[in-house]
Coordinates of C-alpha atoms and ligand atoms in Angstrom, one line a residue:
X616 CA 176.7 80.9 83.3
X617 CA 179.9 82.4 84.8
X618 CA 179.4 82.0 89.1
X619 CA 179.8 85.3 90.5
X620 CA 182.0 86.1 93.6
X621 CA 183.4 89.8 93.2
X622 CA 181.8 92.5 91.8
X623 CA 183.5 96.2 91.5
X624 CA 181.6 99.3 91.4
X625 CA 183.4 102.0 90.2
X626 CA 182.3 105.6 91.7
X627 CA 180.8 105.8 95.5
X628 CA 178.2 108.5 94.4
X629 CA 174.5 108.8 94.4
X630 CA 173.9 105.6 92.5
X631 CA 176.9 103.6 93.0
X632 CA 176.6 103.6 97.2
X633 CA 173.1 102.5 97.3
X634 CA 173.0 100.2 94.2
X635 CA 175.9 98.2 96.2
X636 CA 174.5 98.4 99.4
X637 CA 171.5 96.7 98.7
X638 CA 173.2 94.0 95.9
X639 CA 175.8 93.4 98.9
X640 CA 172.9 92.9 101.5
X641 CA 170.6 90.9 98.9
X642 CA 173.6 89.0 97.9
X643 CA 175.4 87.8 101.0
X644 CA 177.7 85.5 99.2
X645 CA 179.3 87.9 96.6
X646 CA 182.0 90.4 98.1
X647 CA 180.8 93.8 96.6
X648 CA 183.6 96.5 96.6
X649 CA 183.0 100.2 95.8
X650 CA 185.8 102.5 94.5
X651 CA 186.2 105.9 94.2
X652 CA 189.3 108.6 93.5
X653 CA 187.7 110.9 96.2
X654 CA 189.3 109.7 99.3
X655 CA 187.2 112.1 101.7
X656 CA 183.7 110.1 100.1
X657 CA 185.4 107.0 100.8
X658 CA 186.4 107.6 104.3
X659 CA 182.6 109.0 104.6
X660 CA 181.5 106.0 103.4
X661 CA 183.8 104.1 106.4
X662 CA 183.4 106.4 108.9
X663 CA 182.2 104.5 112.1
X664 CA 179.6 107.0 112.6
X665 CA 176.4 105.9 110.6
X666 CA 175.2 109.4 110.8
X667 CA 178.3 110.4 108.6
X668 CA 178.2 108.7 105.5
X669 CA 178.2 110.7 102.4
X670 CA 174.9 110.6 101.4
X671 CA 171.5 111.0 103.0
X672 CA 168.8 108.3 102.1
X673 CA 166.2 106.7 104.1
X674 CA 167.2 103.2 105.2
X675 CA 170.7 103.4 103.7
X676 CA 172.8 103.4 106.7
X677 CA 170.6 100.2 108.4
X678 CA 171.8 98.3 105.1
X679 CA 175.3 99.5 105.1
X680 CA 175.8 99.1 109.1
X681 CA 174.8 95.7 108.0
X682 CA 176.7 94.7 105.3
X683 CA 180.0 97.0 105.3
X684 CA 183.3 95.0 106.0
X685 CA 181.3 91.9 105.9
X686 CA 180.6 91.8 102.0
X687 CA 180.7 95.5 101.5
X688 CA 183.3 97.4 101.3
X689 CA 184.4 101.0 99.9
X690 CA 188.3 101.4 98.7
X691 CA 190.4 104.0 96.8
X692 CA 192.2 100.8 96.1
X693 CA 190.5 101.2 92.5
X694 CA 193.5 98.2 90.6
X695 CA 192.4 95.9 92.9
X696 CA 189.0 96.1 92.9
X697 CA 189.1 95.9 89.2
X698 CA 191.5 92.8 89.3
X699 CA 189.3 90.8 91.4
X700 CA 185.7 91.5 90.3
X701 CA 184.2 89.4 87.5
X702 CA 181.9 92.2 86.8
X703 CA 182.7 95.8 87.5
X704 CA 179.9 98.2 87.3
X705 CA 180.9 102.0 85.9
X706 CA 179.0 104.3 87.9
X707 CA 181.0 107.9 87.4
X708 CA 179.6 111.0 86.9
X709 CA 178.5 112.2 83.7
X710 CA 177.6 116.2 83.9
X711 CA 176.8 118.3 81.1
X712 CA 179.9 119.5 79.3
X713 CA 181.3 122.9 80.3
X714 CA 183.9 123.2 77.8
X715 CA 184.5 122.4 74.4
X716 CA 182.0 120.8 71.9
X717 CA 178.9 120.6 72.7
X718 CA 179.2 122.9 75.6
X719 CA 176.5 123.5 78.2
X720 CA 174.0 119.7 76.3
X721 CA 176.7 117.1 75.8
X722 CA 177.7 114.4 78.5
X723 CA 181.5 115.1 79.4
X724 CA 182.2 111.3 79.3
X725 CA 186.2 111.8 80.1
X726 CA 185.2 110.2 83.7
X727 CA 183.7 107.2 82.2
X728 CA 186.6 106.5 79.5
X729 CA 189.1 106.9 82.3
X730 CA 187.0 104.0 83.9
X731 CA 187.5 102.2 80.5
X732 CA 191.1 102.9 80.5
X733 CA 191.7 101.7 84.1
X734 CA 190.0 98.8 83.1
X735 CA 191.9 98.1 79.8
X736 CA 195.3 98.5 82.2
X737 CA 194.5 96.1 84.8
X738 CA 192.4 93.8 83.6
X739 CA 194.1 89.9 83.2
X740 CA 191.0 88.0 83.0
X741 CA 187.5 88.2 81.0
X742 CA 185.3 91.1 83.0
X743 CA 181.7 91.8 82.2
X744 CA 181.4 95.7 82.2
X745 CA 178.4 97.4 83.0
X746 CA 177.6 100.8 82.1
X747 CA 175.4 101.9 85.5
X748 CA 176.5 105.8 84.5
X749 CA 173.8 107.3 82.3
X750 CA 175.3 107.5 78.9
X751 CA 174.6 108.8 75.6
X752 CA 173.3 106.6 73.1
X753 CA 176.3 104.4 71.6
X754 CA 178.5 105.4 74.1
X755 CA 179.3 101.3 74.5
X756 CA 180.5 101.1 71.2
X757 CA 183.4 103.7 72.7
X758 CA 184.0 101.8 75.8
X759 CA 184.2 98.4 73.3
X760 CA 186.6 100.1 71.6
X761 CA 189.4 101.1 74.2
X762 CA 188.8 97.8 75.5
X763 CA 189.1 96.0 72.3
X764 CA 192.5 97.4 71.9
X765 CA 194.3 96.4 75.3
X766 CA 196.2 93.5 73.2
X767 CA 196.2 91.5 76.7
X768 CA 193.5 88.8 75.3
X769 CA 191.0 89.4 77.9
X770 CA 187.1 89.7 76.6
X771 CA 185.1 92.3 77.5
X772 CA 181.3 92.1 77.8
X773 CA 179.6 95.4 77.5
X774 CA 176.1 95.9 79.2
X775 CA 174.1 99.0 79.9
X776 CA 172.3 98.5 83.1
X777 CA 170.6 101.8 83.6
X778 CA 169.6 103.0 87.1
X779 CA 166.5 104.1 87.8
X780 CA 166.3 105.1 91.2
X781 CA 164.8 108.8 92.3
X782 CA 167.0 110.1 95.3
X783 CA 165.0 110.1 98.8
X784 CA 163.5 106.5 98.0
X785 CA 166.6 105.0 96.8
X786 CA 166.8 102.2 99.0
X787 CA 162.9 101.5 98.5
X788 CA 163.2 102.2 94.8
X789 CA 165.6 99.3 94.6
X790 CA 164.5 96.9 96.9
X791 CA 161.4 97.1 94.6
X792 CA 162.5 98.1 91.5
X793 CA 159.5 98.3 88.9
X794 CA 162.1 97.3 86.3
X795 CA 165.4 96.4 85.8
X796 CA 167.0 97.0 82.3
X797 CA 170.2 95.0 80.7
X798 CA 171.2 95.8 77.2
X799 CA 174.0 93.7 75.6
X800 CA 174.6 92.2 72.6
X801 CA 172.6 89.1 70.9
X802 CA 176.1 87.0 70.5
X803 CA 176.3 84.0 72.1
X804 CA 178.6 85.5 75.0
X805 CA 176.8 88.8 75.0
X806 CA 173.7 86.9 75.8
X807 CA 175.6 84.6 78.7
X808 CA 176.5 87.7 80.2
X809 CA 173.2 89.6 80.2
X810 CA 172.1 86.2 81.8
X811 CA 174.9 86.6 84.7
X812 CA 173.9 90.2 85.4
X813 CA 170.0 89.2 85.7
X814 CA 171.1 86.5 88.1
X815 CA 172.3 88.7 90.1
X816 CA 169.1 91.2 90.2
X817 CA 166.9 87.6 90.7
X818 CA 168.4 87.4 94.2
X819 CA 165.3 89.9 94.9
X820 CA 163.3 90.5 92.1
X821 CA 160.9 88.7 89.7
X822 CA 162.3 87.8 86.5
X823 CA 159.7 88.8 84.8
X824 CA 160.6 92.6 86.0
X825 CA 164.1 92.0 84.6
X826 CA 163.8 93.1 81.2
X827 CA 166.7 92.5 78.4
X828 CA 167.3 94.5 75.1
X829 CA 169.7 95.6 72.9
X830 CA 172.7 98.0 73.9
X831 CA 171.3 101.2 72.2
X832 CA 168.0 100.8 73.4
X833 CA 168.8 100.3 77.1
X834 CA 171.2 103.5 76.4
X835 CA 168.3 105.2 75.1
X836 CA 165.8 104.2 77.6
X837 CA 167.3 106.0 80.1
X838 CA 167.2 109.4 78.9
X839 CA 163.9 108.8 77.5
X840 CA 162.4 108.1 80.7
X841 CA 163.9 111.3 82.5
X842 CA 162.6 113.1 79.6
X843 CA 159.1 111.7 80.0
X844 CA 159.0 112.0 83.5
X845 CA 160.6 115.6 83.7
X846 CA 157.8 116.6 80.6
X847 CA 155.2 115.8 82.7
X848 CA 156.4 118.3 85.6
X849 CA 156.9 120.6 83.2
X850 CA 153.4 120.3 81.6
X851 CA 151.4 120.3 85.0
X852 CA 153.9 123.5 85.7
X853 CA 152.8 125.1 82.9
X854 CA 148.9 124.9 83.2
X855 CA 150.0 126.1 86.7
X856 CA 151.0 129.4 85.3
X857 CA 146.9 129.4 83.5
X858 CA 145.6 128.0 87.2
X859 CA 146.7 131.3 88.9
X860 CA 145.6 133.6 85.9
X861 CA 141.7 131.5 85.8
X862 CA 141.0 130.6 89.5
X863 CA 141.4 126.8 88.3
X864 CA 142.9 124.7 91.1
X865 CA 146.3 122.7 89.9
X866 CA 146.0 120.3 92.9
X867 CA 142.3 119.7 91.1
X868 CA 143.2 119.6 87.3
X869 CA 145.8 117.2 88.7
X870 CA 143.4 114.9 90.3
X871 CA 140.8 115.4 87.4
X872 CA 143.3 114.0 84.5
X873 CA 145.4 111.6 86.9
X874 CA 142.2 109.5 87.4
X875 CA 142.4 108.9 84.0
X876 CA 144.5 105.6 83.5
X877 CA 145.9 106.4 80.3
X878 CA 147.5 109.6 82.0
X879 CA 147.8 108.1 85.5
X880 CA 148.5 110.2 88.8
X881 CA 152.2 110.3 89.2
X882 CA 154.3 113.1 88.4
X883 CA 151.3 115.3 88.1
X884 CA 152.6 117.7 91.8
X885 CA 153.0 121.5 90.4
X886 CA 156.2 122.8 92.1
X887 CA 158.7 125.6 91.6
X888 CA 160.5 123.3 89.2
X889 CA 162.0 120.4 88.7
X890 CA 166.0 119.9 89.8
X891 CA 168.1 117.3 90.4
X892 CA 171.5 116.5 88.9
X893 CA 169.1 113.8 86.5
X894 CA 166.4 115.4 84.6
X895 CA 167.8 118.6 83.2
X896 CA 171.4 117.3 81.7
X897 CA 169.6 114.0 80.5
X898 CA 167.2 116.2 78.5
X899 CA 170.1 118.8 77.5
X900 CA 171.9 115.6 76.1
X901 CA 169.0 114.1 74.6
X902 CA 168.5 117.2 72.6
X903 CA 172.5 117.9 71.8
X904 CA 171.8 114.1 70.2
X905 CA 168.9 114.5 68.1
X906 CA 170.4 117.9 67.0
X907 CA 173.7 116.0 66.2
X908 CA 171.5 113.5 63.9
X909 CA 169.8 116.7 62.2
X910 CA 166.6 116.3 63.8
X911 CA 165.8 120.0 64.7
X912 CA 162.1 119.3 65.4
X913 CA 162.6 116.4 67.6
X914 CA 165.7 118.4 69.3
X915 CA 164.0 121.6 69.9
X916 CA 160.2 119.7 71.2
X917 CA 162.5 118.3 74.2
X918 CA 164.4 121.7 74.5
X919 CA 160.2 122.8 75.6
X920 CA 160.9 121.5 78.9
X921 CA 164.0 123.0 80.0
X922 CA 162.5 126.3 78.9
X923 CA 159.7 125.9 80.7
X924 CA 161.2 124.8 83.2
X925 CA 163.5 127.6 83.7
X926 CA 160.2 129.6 83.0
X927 CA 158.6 128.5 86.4
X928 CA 161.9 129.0 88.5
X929 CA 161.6 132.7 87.0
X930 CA 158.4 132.8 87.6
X931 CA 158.3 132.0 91.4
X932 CA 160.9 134.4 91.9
X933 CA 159.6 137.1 90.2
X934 CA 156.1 137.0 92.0
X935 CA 158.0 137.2 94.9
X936 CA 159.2 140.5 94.4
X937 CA 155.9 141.8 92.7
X938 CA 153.8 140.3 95.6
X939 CA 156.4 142.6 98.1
X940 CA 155.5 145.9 96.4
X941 CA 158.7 145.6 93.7
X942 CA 161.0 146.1 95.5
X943 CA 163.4 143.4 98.1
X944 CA 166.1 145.5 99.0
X945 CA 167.3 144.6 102.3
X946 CA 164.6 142.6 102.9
X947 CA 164.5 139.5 104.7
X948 CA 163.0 136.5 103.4
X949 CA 163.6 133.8 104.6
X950 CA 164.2 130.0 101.9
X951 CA 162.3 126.6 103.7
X952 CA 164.4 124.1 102.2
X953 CA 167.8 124.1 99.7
X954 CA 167.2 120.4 98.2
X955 CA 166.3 120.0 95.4
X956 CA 163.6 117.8 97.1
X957 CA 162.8 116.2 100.3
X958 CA 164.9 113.2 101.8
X959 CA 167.7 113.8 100.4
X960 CA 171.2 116.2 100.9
X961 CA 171.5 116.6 97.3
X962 CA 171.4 119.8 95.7
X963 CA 172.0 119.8 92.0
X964 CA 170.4 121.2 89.9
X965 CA 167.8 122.3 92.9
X966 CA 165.5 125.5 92.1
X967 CA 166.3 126.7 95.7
X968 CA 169.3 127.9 93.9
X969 CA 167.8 129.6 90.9
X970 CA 165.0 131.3 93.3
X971 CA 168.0 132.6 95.5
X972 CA 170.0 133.8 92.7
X973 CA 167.3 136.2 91.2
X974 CA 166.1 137.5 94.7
X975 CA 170.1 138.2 96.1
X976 CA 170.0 140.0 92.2
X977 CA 167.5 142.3 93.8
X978 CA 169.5 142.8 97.3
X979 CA 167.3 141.0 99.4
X980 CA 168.5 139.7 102.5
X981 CA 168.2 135.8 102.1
X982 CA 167.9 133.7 105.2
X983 CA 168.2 129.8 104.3
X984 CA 167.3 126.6 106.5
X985 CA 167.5 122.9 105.2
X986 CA 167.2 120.3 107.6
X987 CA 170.1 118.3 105.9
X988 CA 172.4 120.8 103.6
X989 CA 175.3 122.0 105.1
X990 CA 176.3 125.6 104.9
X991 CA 179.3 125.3 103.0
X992 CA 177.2 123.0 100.1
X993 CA 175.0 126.3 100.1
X994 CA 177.5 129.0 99.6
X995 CA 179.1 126.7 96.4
X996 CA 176.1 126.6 94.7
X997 CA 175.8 130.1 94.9
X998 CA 179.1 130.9 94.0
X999 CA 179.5 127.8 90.8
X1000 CA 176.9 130.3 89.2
X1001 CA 179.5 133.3 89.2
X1002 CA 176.9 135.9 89.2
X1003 CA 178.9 137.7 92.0
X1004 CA 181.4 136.8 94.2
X1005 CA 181.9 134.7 97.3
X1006 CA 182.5 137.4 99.7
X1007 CA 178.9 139.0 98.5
X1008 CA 177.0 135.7 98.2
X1009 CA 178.2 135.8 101.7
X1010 CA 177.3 138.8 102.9
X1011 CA 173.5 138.7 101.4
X1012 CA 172.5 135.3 102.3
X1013 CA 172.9 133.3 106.0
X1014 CA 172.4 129.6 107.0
X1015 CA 170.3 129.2 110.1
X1016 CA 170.3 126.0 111.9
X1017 CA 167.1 127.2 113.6
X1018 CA 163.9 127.7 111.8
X1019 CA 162.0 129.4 113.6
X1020 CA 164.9 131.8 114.7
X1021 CA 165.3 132.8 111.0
X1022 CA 161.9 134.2 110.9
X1023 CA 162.0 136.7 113.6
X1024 CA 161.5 139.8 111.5
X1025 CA 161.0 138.6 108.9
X1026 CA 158.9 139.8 105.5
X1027 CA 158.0 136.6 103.5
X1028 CA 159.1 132.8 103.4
X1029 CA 159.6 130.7 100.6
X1030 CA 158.9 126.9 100.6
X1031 CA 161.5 125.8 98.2
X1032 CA 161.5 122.0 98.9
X1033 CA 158.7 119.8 100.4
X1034 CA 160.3 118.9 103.5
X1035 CA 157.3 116.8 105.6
X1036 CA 158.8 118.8 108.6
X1037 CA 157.7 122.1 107.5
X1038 CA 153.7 120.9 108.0
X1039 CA 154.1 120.4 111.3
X1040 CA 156.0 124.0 112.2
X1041 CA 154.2 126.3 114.8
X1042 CA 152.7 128.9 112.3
X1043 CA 150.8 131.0 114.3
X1044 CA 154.0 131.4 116.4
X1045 CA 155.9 132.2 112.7
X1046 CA 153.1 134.9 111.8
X1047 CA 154.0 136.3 115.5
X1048 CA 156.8 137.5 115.0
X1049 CA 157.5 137.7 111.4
X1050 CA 156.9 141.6 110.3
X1051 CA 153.4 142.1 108.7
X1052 CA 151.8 142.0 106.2
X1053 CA 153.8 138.3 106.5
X1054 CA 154.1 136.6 102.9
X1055 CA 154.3 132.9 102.4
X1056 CA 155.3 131.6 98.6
X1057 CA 154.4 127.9 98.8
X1058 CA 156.7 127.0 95.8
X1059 CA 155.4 123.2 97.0
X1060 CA 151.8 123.0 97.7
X1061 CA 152.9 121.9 100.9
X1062 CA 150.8 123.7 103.4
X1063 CA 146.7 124.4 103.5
X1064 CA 145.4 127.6 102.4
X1065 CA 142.7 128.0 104.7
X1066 CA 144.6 127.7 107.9
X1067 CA 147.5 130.0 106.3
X1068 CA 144.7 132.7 105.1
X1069 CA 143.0 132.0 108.8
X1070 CA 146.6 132.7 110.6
X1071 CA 146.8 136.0 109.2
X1072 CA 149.4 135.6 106.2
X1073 CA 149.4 136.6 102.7
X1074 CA 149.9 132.9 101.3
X1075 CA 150.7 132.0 98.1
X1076 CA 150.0 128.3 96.9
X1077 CA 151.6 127.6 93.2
X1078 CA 149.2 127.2 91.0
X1079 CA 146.2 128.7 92.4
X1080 CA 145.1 132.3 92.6
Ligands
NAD1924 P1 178.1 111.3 91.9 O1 178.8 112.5 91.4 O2 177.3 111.3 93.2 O3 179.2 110.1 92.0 C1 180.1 109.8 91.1 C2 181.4 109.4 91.7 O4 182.3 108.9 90.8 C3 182.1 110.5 92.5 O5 182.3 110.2 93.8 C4 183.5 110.6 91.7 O6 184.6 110.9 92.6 C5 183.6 109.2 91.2 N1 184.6 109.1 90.1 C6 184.7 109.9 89.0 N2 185.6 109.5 88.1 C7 186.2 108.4 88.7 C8 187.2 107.5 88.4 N3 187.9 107.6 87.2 N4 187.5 106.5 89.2 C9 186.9 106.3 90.4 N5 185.9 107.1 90.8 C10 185.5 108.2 90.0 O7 177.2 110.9 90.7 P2 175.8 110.0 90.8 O8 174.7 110.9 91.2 O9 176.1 108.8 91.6 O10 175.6 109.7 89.3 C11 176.4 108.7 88.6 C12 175.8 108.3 87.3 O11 174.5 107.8 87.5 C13 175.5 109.5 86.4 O12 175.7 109.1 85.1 C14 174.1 109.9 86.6 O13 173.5 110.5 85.5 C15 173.5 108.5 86.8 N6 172.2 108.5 87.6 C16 172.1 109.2 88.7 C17 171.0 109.1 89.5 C18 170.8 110.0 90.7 O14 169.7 110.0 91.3 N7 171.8 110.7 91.2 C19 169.9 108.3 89.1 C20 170.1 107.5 88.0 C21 171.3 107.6 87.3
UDX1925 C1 164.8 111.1 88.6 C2 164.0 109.9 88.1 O1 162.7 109.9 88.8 C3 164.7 108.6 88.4 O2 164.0 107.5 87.8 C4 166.1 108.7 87.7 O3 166.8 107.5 88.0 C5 166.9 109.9 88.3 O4 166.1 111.1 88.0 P1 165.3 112.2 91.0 O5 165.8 113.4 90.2 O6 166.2 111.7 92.1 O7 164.9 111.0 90.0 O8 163.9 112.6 91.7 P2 162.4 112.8 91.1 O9 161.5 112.2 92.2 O10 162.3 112.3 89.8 O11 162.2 114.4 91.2 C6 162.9 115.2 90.3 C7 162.5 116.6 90.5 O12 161.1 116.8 90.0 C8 162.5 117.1 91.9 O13 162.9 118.4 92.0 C9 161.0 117.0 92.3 O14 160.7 117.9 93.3 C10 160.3 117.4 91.0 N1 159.0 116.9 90.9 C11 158.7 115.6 90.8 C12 157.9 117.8 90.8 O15 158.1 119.0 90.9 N2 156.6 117.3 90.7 C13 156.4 116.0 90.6 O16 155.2 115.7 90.4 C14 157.4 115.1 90.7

């Protein structure tokens, strides 16, 4: 088995940053080096101030004040990186397409070929690549290809090496991974090199949690297991919509069919929606596939989720403004939370943004506070959607670094991501001095009924009437 000393990651994202960090710190003896074309991530990423790195994750800046510039390090030097690593892990964005075939379901892979491309250009020795982005089905077979035809004698291992991580317990997530997946081909060599890359996950983890398979089905896994876990959101969602209409209890149903082992408790927490820059394009391009293979009914079952998805974010919003007499103009209510859920900066995809959207549609004065979302991250999601322009999203909505300041005057608040601070907030002070009646929409099941009905405010719990 080839003896590993460098390993490249290309992309200093979501998944790439933490996936090094902890191979680096688990794997003092290989020099891990993460590239990127973004120079202002990069120098994130090196900034002397832990506090500053690009991403917010539990534990992630105690393992990379560890290992960076020991084994770990984080370059726009992409050439070299790629030159010195024996493997070189492809960890690029892949967002839905926005152009073009496929439009608005496909991956747009250009990010990940360019990898390939780089890769074909620089390499002079054999390189085991790893597909770490999520990719469509087959998608190696593309990668094989440019590689194949670099005429520089070099052989290329392919591997899909899916990550499975959930943002906020990234570090924990990996550290204890419940399974690892390497896909690669049954040659001789492709079987050496799935070998190499398990080697390196068995610094850590049991083998036996290390599972191998072919190419396409570790492709396929991946999507498949965002679509499982993002139906069951949507399918507790939905019975939360019947909850409110029945005076059944979601938290209840939850814990009812969760005790039942072949359902199991996990993913059962009725919300405002599921977001995330994972579930929703993974689905989208899950469905563009099995369309593109004529299989409407399969396509169109896994559309369901989206739709009802998209359902629950309309949902929320619209009780909102049927719950303050029909009408929100120049109103202010007042958003707990912008991720698109708690412990982490991210906001793709989050259904803050959707629920923001459809209430500034109405004029309402839209107050925001997020513990860890800056301002400016705010303002671009609202102004990527288009629905009106910057100087408007602007006017209508504020940031407030205070939470408590943002609900003087007040006429409702919005729990939009579970944020464990929010529990222990002063509410009797909130109530105070928000006007009355004062409205609460708990698009998170965060906080308890009685004490909100006790304080004196019209409280709303998702999924119960
Ligand atoms: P991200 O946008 O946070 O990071 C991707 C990085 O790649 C960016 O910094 C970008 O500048 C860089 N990049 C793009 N093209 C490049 C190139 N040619 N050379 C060098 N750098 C380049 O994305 P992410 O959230 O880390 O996701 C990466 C992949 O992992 C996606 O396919 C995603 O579906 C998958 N994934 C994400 C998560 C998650 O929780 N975010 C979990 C599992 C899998
Ligand atoms: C997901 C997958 O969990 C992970 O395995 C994959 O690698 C990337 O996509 P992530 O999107 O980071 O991870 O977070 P996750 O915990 O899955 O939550 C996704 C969304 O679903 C969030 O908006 C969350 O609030 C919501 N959710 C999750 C619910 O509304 N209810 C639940 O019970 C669980």
């Amino acid at each position: 088995m080839k003896k590993i000393t460098h390993i490249c990651c290309i992309g200093a994202g979501y998944v790439g940053g933490p996936t090094m960090s902890v191979i680096a710190s688990q794997c003092p003896n290989i020099k891990v080096t993460v590239v990127d074309i973004n120079q202002q991530r990069i120098d994130s990423w090196n900034d002397d101030n832990l506090d500053n790195l690009p991403i917010f994750e539990p534990g992630l800046k105690e393992i990379v004040g560890k290992a960076r510039n020991k084994n770990l390090f984080f370059s726009t030097e992409v050439d070299k990186a790629i030159d010195e690593a024996q493997i070189i892990f492809i960890s690029v964005n892949t967002p839905t397409k926005t152009y073009g075939k496929g439009k608005g379901q496909a991956a747009d892979l250009k990010f990940v070929e360019l990898c390939a491309r780089n890769i074909a250009k620089v390499a002079k020795d054999d390189k085991i690549v790893v597909e770490k982005s999520t990719l469509p089905v087959r998608t190696a077979s593309a990668i094989k290809s440019i590689l194949q035809h670099t005429g520089n004698k070099v052989n290329f291992e392919i591997l899909s090496n899916p990550e499975f991580l959930a943002e906020g317990t990234a570090i924990e997530d990996l550290l204890n991974a419940d399974r690892v997946l390497i896909g690669g081909d049954d040659t001789p060599s492709g079987q050496e090199a799935k070998d190499t890359l398990s080697s390196i996950y068995e610094h850590w983890l049991p083998k036996e949690r290390i599972l191998q398979t072919n190419v396409w089905s570790s492709e396929l896994s991946k999507l498949v297991a965002n679509a499982f876990l993002a139906q069951r959101v949507s399918s507790i969602n939905t019975i939360s919509a019947l909850c409110e209409k029945t005076d059944a209890n979601i938290q209840e149903i939850s814990r009812a069919i969760g005790y039942d082992s072949r359902i199991g408790s996990k993913f059962l927490n009725a919300s405002v929606g599921f977001g995330g820059s994972c579930f929703q394009k993974d689905i989208l391009n899950l469905v563009y596939i099995a369309r593109s293979y004529g299989l409407t009914e399969v396509a169109d079952y896994w559309e369901q989720v989206i739709i009802a998805n998209d359902y629950q974010k309309s949902r929320f919003a619209e009780h909102i403004i049927s719950s303050l007499y029909n009408t929100i103009s120049g109103k202010k209510i007042v958003l707990y939370g912008w991720a698109f859920k708690k412990d982490t900066n991210d906001t793709r995809e989050s259904p803050a943004i959707a629920v923001a959207d459809a209430l500034l549609d109405e004029n309402a004065e839209i107050i925001v506070y997020d513990p860890k979302v800056t301002a400016d991250r705010i303002y671009a999601d609202l102004d990527y959607l288009g629905t009106r322009s910057s100087e408007e999203n602007r006017k209508l909505l504020t940031v407030c670094n205070d939470p408590m300041d943002a609900t003087k005057e007040a006429h409702a608040i919005a729990i939009l991501t579970e944020w464990d601070e929010f529990k222990t907030y002063d509410w009797k002070s909130i109530h105070e001095q928000m006007l009355k009646p004062a409205f609460v929409f708990d698009g998170r099941r965060l906080l308890d009924k009685e004490k909100m009905d006790s304080l004196g405010f019209n409280y709303y719990k998702i999924g119960q009437s």
